[in-house]
mmCIF file of C-alpha atoms and ligand atoms in Angstrom:
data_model
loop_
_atom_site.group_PDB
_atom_site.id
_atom_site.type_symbol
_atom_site.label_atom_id
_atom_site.label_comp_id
_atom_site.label_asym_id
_atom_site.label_seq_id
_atom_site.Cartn_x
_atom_site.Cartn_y
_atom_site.Cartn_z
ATOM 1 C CA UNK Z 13 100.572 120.709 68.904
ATOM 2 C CA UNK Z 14 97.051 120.265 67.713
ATOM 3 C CA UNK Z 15 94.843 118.721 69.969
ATOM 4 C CA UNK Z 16 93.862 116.002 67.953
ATOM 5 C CA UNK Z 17 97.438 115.011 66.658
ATOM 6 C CA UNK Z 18 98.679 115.098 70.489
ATOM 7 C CA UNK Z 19 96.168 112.012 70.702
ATOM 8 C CA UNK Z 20 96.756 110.066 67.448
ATOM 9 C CA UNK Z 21 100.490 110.881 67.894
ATOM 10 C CA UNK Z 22 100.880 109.390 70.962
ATOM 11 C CA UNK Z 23 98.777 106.335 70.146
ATOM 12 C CA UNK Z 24 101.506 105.935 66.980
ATOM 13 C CA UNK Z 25 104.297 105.598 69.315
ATOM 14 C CA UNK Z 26 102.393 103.070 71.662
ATOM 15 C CA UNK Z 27 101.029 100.683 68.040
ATOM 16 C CA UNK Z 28 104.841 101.203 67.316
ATOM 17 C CA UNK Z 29 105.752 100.185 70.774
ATOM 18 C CA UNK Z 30 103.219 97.335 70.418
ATOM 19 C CA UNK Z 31 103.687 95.736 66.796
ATOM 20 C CA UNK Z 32 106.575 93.638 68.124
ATOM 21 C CA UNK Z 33 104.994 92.168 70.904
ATOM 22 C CA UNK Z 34 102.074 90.874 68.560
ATOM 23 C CA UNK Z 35 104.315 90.233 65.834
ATOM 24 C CA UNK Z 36 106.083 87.621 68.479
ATOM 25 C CA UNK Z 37 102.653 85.735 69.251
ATOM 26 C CA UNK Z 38 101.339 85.539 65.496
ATOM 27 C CA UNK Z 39 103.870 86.679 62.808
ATOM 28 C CA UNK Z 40 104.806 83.353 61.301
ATOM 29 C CA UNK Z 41 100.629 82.399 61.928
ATOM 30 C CA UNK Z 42 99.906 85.087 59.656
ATOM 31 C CA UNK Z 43 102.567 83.885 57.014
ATOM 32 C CA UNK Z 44 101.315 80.706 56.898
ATOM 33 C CA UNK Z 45 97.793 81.452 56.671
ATOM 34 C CA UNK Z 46 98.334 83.809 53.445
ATOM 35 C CA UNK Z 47 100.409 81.121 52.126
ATOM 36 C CA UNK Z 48 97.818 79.518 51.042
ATOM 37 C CA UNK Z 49 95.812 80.669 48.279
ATOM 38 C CA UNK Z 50 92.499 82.306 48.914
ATOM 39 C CA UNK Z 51 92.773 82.808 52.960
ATOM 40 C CA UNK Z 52 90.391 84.685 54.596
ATOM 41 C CA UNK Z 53 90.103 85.566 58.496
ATOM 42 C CA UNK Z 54 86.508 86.908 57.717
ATOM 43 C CA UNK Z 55 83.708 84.969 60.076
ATOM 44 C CA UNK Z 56 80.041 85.395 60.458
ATOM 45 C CA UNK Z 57 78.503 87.651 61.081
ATOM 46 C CA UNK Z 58 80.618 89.984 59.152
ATOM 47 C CA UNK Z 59 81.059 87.226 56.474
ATOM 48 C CA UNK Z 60 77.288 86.955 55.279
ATOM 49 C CA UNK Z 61 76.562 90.693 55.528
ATOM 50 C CA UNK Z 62 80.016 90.763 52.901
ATOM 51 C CA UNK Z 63 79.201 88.486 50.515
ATOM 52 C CA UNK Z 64 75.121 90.186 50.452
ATOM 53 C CA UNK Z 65 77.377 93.754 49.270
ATOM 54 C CA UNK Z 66 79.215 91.506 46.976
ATOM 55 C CA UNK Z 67 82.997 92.773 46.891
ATOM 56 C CA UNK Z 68 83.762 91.430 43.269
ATOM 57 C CA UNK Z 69 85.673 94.326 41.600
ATOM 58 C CA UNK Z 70 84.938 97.136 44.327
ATOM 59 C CA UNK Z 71 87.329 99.792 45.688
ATOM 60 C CA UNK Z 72 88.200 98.747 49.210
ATOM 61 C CA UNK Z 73 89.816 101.082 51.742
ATOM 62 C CA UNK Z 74 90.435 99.497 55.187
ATOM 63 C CA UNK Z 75 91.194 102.578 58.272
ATOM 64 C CA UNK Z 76 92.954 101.468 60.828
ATOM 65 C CA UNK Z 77 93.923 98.316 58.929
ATOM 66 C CA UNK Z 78 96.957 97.317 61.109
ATOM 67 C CA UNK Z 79 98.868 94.327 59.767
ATOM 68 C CA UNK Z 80 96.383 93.903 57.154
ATOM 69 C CA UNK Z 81 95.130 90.659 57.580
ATOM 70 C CA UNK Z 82 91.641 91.961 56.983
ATOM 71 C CA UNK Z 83 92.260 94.076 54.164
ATOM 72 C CA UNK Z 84 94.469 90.983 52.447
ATOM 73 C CA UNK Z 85 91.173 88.822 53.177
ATOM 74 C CA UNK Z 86 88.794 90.870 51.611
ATOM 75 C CA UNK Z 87 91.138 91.159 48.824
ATOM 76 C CA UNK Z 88 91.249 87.364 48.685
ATOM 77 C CA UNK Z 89 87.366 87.779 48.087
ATOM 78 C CA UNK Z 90 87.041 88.897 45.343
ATOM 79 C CA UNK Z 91 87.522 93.081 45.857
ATOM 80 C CA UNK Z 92 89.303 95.118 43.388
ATOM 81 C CA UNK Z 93 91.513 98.120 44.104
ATOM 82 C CA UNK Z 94 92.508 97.550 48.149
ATOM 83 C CA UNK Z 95 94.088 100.335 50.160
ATOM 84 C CA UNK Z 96 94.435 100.099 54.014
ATOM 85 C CA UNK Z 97 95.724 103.144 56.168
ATOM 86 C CA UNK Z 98 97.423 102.637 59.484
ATOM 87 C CA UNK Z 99 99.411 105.732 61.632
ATOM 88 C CA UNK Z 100 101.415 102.376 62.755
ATOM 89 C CA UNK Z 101 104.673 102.869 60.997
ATOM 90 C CA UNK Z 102 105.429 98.662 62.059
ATOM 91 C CA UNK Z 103 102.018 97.356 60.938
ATOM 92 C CA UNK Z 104 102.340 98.828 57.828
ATOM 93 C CA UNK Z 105 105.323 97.542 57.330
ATOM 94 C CA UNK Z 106 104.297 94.166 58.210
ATOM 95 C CA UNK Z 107 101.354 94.440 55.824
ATOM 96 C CA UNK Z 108 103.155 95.384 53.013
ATOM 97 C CA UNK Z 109 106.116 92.733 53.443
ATOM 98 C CA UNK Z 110 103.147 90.121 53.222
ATOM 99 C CA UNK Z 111 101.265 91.703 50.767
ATOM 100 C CA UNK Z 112 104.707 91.342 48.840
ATOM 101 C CA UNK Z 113 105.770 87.667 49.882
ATOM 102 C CA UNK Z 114 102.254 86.517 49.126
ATOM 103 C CA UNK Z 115 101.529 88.258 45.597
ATOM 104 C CA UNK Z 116 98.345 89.255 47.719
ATOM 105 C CA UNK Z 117 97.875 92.954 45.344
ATOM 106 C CA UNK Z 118 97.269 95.358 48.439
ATOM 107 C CA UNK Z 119 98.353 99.146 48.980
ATOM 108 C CA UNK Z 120 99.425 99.742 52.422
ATOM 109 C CA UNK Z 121 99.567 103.585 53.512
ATOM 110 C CA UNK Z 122 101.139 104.529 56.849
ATOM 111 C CA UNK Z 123 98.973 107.434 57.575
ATOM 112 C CA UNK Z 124 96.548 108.806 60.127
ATOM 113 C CA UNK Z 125 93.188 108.391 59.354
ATOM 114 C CA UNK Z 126 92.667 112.743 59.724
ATOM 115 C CA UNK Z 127 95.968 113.285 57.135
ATOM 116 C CA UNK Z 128 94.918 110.720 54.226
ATOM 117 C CA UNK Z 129 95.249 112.279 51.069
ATOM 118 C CA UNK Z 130 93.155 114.099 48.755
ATOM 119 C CA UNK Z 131 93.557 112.076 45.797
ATOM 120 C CA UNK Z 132 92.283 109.427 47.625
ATOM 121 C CA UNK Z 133 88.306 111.334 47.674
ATOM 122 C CA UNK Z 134 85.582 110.044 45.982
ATOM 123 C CA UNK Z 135 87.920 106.462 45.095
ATOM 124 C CA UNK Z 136 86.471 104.051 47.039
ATOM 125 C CA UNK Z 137 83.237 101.610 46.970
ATOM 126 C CA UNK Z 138 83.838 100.387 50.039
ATOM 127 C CA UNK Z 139 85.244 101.722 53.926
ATOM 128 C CA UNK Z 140 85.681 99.033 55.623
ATOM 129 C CA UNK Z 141 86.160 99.321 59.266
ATOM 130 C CA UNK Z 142 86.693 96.600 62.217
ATOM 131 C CA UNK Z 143 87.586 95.615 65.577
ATOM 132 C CA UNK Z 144 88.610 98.019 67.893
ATOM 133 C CA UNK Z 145 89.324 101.605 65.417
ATOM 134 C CA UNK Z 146 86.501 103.746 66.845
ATOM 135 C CA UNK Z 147 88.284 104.008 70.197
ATOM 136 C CA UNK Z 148 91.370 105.423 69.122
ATOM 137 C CA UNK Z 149 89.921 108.626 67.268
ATOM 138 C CA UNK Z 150 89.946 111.707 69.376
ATOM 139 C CA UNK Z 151 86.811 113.478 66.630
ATOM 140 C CA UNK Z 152 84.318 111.241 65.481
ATOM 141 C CA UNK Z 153 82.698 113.796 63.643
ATOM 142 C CA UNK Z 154 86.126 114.233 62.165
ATOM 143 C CA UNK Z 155 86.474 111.109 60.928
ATOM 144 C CA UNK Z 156 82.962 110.443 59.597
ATOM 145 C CA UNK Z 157 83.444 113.664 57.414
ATOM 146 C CA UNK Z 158 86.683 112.154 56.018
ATOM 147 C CA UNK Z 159 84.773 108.560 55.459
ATOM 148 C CA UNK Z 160 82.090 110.681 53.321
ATOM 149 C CA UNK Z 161 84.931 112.365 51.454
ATOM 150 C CA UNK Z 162 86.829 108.475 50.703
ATOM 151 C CA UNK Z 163 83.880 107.099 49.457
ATOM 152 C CA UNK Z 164 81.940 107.379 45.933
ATOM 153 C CA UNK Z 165 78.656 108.234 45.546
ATOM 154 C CA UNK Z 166 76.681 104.890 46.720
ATOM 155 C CA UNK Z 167 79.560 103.864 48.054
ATOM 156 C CA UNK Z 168 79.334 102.077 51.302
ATOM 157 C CA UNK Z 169 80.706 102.339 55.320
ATOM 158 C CA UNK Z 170 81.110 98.909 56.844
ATOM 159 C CA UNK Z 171 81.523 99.026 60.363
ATOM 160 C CA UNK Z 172 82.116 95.701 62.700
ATOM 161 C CA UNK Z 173 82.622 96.933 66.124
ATOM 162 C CA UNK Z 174 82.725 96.212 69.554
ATOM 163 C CA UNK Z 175 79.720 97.426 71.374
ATOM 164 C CA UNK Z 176 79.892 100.807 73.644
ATOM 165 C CA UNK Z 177 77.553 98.994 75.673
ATOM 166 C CA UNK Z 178 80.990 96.673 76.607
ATOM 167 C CA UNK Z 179 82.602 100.287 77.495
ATOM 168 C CA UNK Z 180 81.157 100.030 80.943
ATOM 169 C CA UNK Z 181 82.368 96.816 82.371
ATOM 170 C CA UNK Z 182 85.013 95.379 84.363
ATOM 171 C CA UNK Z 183 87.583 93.704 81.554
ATOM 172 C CA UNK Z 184 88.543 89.879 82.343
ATOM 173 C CA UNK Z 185 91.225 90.654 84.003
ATOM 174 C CA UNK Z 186 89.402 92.347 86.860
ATOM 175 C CA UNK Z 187 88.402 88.626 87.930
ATOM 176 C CA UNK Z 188 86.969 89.311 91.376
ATOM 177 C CA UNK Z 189 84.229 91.412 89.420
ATOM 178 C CA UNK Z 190 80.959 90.622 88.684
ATOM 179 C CA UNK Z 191 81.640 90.896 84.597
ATOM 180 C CA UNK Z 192 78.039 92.475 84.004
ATOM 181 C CA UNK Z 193 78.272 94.973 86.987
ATOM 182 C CA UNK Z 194 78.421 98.985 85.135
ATOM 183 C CA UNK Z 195 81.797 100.413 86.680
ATOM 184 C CA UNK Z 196 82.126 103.376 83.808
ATOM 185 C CA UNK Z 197 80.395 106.037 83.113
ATOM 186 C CA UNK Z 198 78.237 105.817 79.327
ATOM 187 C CA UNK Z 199 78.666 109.649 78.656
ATOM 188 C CA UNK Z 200 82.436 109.910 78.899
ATOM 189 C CA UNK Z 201 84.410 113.334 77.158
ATOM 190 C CA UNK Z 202 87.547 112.524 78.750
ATOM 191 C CA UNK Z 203 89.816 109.844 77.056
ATOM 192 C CA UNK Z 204 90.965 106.568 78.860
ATOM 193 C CA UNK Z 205 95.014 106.990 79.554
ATOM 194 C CA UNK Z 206 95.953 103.810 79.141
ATOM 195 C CA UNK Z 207 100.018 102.597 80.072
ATOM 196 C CA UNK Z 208 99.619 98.863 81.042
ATOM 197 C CA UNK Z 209 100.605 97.781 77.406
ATOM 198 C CA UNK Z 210 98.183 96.509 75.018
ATOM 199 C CA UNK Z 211 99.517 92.903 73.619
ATOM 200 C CA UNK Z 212 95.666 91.235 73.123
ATOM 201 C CA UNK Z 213 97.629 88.609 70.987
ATOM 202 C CA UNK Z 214 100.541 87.420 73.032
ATOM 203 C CA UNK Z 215 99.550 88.706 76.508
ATOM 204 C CA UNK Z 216 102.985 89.712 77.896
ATOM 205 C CA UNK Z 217 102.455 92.496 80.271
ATOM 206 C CA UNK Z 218 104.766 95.327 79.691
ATOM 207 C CA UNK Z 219 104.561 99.191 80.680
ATOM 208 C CA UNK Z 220 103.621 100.750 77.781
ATOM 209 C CA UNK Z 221 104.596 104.593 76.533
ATOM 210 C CA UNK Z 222 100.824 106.584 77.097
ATOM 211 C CA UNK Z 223 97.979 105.542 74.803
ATOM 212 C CA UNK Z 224 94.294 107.277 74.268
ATOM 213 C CA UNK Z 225 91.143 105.636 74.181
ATOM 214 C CA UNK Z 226 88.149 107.515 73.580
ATOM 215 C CA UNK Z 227 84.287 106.361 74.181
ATOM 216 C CA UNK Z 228 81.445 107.465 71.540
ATOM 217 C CA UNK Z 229 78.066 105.897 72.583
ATOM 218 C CA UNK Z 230 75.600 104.409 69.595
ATOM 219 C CA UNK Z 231 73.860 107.744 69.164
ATOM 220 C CA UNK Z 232 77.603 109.401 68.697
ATOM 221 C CA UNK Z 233 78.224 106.587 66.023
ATOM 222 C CA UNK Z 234 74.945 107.017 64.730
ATOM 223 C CA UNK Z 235 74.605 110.631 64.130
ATOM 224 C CA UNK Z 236 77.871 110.746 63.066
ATOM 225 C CA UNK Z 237 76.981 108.599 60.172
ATOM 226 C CA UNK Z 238 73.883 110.545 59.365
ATOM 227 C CA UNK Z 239 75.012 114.349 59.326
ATOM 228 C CA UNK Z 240 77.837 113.502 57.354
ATOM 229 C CA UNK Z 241 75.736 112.549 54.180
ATOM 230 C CA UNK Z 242 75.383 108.757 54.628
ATOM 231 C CA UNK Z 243 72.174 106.717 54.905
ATOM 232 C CA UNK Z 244 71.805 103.774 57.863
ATOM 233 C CA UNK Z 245 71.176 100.682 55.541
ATOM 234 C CA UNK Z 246 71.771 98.051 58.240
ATOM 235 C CA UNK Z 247 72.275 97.742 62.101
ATOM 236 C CA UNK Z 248 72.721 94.718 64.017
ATOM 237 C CA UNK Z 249 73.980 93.918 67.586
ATOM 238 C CA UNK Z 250 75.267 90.428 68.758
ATOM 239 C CA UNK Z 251 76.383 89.375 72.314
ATOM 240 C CA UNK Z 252 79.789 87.840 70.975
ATOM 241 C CA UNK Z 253 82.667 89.937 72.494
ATOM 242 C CA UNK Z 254 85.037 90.961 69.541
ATOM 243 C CA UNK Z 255 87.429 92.734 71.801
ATOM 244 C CA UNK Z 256 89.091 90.441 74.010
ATOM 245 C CA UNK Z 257 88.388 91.889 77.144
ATOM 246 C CA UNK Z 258 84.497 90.448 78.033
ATOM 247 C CA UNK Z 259 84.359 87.376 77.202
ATOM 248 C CA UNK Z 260 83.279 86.269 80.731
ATOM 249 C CA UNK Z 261 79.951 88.461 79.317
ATOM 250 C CA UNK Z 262 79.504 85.777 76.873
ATOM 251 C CA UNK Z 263 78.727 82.602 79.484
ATOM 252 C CA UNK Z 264 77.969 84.271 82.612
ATOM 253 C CA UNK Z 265 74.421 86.224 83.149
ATOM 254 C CA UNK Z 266 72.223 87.334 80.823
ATOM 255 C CA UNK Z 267 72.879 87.903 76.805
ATOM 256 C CA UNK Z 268 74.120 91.646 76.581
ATOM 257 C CA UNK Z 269 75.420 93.616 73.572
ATOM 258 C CA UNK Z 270 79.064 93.156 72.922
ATOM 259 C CA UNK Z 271 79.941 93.771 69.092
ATOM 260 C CA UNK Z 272 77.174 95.721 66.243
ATOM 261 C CA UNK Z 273 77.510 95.845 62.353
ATOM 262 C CA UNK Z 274 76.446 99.284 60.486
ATOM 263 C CA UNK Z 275 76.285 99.436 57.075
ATOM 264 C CA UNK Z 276 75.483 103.054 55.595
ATOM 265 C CA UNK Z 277 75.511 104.189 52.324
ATOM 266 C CA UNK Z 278 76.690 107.919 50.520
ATOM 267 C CA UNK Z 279 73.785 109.772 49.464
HETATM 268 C C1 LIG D 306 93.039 97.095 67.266
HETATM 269 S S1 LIG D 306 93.733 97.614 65.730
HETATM 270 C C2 LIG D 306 92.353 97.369 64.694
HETATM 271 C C3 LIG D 306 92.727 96.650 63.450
HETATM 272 C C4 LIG D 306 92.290 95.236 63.311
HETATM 273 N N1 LIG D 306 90.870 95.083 63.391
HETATM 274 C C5 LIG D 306 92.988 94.335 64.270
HETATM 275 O O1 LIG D 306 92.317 93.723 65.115
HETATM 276 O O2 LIG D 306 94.210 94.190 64.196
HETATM 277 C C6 LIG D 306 93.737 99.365 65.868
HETATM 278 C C7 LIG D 306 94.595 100.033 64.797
HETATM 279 O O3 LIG D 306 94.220 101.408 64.704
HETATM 280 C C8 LIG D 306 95.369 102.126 64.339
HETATM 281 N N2 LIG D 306 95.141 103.558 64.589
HETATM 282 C C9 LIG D 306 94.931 104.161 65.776
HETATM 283 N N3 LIG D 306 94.747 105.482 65.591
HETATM 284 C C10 LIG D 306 94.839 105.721 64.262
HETATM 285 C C11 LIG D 306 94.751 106.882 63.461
HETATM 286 N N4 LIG D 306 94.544 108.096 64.004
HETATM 287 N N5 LIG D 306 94.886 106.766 62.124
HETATM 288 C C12 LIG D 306 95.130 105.547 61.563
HETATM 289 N N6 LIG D 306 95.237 104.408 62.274
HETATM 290 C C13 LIG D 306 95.086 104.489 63.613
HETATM 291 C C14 LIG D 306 96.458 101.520 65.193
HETATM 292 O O4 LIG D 306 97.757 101.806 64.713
HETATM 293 C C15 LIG D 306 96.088 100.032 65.122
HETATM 294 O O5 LIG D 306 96.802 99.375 64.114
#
């Protein structure tokens, strides 16, 4: 098998693995939030930057949307045509059965982010990427190229991530650890093999079928963005931890970088 595919294959089978687990902790959460008319999970600082793009109208595609409760939200403010794509067979199928229930007009596209169609080039105003996506993709490079091909021109990549910086600490879990002491190498081409189950939502430990998790530092990220066509319009880093795993960084020692926003536009 292709190298790549060995990697995003795999992490399919662990999402799949772990869409039950989260669907446990926050399933009838979620259906009760997009009950109501309008919802929106989106919070500052993502929020502001948002409404400054303006989404009325625009052509919104959301990688690595999971259940879709971003995608659904963005929908909710105002955006036109939305599309998400997930290799998660379950989270897309959770999207889409809410999407349905709540008359919320969303597309959701089991697919992995290297395989989305062709007729999807050039469609979109708007890539819209958050919260823990980077991680997962085995080429960068790759991926940026297929963002460049997704988007119009002027259209823009919205990324809200957590930090690299955060790559290099011990998680909360390691609680004998100083949270701010560097454990992990910066410069890392081997990917994290990861098997201890990843339920962030409900926290029940369970062994998990073998996950990948790759680190690309900020000049990976940026460059990435640049050589493929797109121009930096905004960068901004914040100390809040958006992953779930440092938030010990956010009350103990000094203010560190834990979560960025890039905004780049196609040339
Ligand atoms: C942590 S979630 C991020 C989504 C959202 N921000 C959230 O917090 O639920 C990561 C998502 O990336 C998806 N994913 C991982 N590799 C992918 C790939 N190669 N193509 C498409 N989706 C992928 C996973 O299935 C998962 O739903």
């Amino acid at each position: 098998m292709h190298e790549i595919k060995k990697y995003t294959q795999a992490n399919r089978l662990a999402w799949n693995e772990a869409m039950p687990h989260h669907q446990e902790a926050n399933k009838s959460k979620w259906d009760d939030r997009f009950s109501r008319a309008g919802y929106s999970v989106i919070q500052s600082p993502e929020l502001e930057l948002l409404e400054q793009i303006d989404l009325s109208g625009k052509a919104v595609a959301h990688l690595c949307c999971n259940n879709g409760v971003e995608l659904m939200s963005l929908k909710n403010m105002g955006a036109g045509k939305c599309v998400g794509f997930d290799i998660s067979d379950e989270a897309i199928s959770e999207a889409n059965e809410r999407a349905q229930r709540f008359g919320i007009d969303c597309e959701f596209i089991q697919s992995d982010v290297y395989d989305i169609a062709p007729r999807y080039n050039n469609e979109f105003d708007l890539i819209y990427i958050s919260i823990g996506c980077l991680g997962w993709l085995p080429d960068l490079p790759g991926f940026m190229g297929r963002v460049q091909s997704l988007l119009k021109t002027r259209g823009q990549l919205f990324i809200y991530e957590e930090h690299p910086f955060a790559e290099m600490l011990p998680s909360d879990d390691m609680v004998d650890m100083d949270p701010q002491r560097i454990i992990e190498p910066y410069f890392k081409d081997e990917p994290y093999v990861e098997t201890d189950g990843i339920d962030y939502v409900g926290k029940k430990a369970y062994a998990s079928k073998p996950m990948y998790w790759f680190v690309w530092t900020l000049s990976d990220i940026l460059m990435g963005v640049i050589e493929h066509g797109m121009q930096l319009k905004h960068f901004s880093e914040y100390p809040e931890d958006i992953s779930t795993l440092h938030s010990r960084n956010q009350t103990e020692g000094p203010a560190i970088p834990l979560s960025y926003i890039l905004i780049a536009e196609k040339g």
